[in-house]
Tab-separated table of C-alpha atoms in Angstrom:
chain	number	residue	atom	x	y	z
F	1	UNK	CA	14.248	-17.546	-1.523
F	2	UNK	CA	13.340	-19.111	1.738
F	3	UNK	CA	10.845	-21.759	2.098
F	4	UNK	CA	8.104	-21.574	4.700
F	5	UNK	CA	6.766	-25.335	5.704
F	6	UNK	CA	3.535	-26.052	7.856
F	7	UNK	CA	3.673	-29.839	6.690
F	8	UNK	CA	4.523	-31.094	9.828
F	9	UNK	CA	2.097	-28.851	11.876
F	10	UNK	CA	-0.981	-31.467	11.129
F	11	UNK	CA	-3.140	-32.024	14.695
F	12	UNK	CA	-6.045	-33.902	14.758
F	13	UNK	CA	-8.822	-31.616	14.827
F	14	UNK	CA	-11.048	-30.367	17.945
F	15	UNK	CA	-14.562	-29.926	17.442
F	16	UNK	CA	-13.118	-25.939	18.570
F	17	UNK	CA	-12.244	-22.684	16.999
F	18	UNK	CA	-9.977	-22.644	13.914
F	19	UNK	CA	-7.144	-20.254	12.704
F	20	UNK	CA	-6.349	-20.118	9.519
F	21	UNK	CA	-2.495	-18.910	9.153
F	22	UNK	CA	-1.495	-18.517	5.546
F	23	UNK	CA	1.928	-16.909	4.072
F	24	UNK	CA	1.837	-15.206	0.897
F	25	UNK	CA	5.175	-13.685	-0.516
F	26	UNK	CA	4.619	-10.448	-2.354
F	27	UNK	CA	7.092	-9.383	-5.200
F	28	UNK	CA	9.119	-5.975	-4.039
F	29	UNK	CA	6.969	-2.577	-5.556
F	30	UNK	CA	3.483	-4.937	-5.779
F	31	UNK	CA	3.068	-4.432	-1.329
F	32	UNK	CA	0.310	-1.922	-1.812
F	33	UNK	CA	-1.762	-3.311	-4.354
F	34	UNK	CA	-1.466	-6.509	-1.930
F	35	UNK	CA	-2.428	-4.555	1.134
F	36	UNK	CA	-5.798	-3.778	-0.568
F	37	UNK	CA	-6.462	-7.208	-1.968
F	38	UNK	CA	-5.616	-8.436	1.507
F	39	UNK	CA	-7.706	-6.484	3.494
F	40	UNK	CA	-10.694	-6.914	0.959
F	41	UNK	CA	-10.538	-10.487	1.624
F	42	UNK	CA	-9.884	-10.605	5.168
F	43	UNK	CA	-13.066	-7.482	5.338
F	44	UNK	CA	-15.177	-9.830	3.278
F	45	UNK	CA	-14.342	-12.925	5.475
F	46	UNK	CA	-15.291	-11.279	8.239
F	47	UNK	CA	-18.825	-10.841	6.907
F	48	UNK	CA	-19.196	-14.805	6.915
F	49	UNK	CA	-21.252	-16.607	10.131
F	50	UNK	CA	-18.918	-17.869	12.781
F	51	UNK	CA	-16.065	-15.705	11.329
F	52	UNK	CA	-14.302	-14.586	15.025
F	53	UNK	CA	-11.999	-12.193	13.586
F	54	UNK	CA	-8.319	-11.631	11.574
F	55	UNK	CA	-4.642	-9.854	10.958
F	56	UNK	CA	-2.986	-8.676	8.588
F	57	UNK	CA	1.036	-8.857	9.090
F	58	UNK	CA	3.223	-7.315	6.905
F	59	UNK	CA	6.764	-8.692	5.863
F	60	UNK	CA	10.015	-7.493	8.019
F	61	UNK	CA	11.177	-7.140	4.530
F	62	UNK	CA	13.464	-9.107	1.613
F	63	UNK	CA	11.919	-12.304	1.157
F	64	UNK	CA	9.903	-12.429	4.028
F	65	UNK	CA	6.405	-13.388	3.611
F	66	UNK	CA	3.088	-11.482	4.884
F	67	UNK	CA	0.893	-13.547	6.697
F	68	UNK	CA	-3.016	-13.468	7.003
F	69	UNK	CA	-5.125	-14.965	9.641
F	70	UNK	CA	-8.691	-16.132	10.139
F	71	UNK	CA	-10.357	-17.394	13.296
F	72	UNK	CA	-13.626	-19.537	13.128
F	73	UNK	CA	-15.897	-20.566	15.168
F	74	UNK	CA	-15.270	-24.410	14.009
F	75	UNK	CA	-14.177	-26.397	10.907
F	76	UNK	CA	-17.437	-26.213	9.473
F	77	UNK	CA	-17.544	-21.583	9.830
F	78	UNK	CA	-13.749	-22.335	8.228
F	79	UNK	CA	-14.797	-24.600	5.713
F	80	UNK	CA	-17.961	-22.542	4.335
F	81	UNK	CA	-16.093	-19.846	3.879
F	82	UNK	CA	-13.031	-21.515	2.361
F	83	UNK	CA	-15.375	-22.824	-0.113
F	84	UNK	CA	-17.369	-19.777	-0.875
F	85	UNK	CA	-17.912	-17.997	-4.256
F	86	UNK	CA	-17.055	-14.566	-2.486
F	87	UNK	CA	-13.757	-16.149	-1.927
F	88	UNK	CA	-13.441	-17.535	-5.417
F	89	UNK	CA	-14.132	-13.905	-6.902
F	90	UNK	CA	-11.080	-12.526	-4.722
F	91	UNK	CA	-8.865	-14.999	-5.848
F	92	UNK	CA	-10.221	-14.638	-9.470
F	93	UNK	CA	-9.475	-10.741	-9.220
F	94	UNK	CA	-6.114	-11.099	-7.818
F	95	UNK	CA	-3.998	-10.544	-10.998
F	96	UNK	CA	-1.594	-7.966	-11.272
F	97	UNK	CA	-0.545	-8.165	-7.438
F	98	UNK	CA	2.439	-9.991	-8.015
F	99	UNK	CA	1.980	-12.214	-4.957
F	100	UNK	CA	1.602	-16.222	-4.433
F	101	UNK	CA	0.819	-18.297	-1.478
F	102	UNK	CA	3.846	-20.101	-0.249
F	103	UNK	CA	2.516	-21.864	3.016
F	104	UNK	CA	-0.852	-22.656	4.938
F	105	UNK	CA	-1.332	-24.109	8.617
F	106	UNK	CA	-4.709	-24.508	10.003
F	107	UNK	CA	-4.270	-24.615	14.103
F	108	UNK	CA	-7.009	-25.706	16.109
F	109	UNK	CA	-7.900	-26.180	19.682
F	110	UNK	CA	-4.798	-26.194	22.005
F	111	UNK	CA	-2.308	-26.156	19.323
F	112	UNK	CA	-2.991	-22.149	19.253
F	113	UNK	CA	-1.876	-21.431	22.503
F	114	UNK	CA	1.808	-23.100	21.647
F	115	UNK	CA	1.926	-21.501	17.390
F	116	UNK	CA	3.389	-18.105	16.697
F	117	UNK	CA	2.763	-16.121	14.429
F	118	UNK	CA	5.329	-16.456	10.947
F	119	UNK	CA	6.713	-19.536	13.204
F	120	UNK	CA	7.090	-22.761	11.211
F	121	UNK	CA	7.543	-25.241	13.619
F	122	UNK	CA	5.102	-28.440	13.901
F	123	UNK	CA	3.024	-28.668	17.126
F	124	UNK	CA	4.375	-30.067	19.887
F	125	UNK	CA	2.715	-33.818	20.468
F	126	UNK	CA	-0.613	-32.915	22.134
F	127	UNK	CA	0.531	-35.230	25.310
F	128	UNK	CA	3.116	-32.746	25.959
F	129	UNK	CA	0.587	-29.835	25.642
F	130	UNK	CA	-1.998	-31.479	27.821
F	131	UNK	CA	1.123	-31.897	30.673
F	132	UNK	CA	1.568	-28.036	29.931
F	133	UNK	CA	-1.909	-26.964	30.318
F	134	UNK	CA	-2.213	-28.843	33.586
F	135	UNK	CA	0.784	-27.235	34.905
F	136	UNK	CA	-0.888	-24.113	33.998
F	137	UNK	CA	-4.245	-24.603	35.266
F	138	UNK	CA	-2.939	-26.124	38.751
F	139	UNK	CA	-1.654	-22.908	40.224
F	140	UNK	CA	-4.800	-21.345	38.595
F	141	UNK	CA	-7.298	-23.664	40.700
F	142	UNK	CA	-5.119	-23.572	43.880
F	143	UNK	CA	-5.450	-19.952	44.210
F	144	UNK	CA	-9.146	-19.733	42.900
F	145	UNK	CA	-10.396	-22.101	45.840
F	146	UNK	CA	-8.579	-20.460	48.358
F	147	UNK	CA	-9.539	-16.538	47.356
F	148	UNK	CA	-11.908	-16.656	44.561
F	149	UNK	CA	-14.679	-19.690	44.959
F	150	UNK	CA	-15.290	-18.394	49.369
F	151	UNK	CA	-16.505	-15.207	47.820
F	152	UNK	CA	-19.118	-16.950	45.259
F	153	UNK	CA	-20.967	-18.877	48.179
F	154	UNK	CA	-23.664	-16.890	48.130
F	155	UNK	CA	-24.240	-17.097	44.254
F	156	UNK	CA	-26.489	-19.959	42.814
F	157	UNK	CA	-24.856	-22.862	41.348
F	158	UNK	CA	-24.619	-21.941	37.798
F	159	UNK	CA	-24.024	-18.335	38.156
F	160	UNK	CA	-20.821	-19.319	40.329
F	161	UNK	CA	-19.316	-21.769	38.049
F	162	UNK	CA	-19.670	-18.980	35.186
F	163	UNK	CA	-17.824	-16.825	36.978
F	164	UNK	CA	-15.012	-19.066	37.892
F	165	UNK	CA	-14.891	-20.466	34.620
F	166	UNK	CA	-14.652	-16.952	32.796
F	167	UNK	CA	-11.961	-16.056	35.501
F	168	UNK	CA	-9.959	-19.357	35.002
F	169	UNK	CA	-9.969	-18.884	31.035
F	170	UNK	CA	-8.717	-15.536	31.038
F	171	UNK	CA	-5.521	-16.642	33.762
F	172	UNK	CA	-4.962	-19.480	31.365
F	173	UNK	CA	-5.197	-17.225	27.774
F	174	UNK	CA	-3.422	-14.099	28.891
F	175	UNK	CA	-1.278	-15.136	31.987
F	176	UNK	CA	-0.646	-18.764	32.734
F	177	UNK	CA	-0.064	-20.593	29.083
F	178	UNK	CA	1.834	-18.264	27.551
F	179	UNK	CA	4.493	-18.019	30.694
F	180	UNK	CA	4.471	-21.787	30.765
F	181	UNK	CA	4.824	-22.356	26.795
F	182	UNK	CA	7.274	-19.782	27.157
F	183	UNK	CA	9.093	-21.589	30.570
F	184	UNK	CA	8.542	-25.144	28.537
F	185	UNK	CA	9.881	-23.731	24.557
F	186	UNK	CA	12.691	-25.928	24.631
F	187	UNK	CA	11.113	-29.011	25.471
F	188	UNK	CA	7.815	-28.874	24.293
F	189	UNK	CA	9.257	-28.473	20.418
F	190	UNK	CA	13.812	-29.085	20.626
């Protein structure tokens, strides 16, 4: 069998959104009884306030585990629901499916933008992913005042900045971090 670790993956926690990765390794003939149970928890977590969505990833086989993730809104959407009864009855109903946690990382703020999925490696220092974010958002800002922020003058104030701001996040969640966590792998976690 082969261990999966988040030990080392422990960040100090932003007052941000949490994802909840856990790994669960499911005994061979027990996957789709698991599949159900899984997708009854994840569908009833996703009832609960500040719930922001969830996967379901199945194993690429042998002793690979499955993993299932939560976003929240913040600790406290993560912690209500951790602590819930509804959860409690899932987990009380679970016999039979032949499956048992084997790891559980809880990423928050920054730290998702460097985590991949089924990945077991610790965070890399948060220094190191505040030097990558800057790289990231310095190209962003660069081209933003010369062709994005000329064409806002005429906006008020607030409405501007909104519209930067929801322009900057997407460059730095879909295009900027992910090339520069990708350019930086090596050295933001040997």
């Amino acid at each position: 069998m082969t261990a999966v670790s988040f030990e080392h993956a422990t960040v100090p926690a932003d007052a941000g959104e949490v994802t909840l990765l856990i790994a669960r390794r499911v005994e061979p003939g027990h996957e789709a009884a698991f599949e159900v149970w899984a997708k009854g928890i994840l569908d009833t977590a996703a009832t609960f306030p500040g719930h922001l969505g969830y996967g379901l990833f199945r194993s690429s086989g042998g002793d690979a585990p499955w993993f299932l993730v939560h976003r929240f809104r913040d600790a406290e959407a993560c912690r209500i629901w951790q602590e819930s009864p509804e959860r409690a009855a899932w987990f009380a109903d679970c016999q039979g499916h032949h499956h048992t946690e084997i790891a559980r990382r809880k990423l928050t703020g920054m730290e998702t933008w460097f985590a991949k999925p089924g990945s077991t490696r610790p965070a890399p220092p948060r220094w190191k992913m505040a030097i990558s974010a800057t790289l990231a958002i310095y190209p962003i800002s660069v081209l933003g005042s010369l062709f994005l922020v000329p064409h806002l003058t005429a906006l008020p104030l607030l409405l501007s900045s909104a519209v930067v701001a929801g322009v900057f996040n997407v460059l730095m969640t879909y295009v900027a971090m992910p090339a520069v966590s990708r350019l930086l792998r090596d050295w933001l976690t040997p």
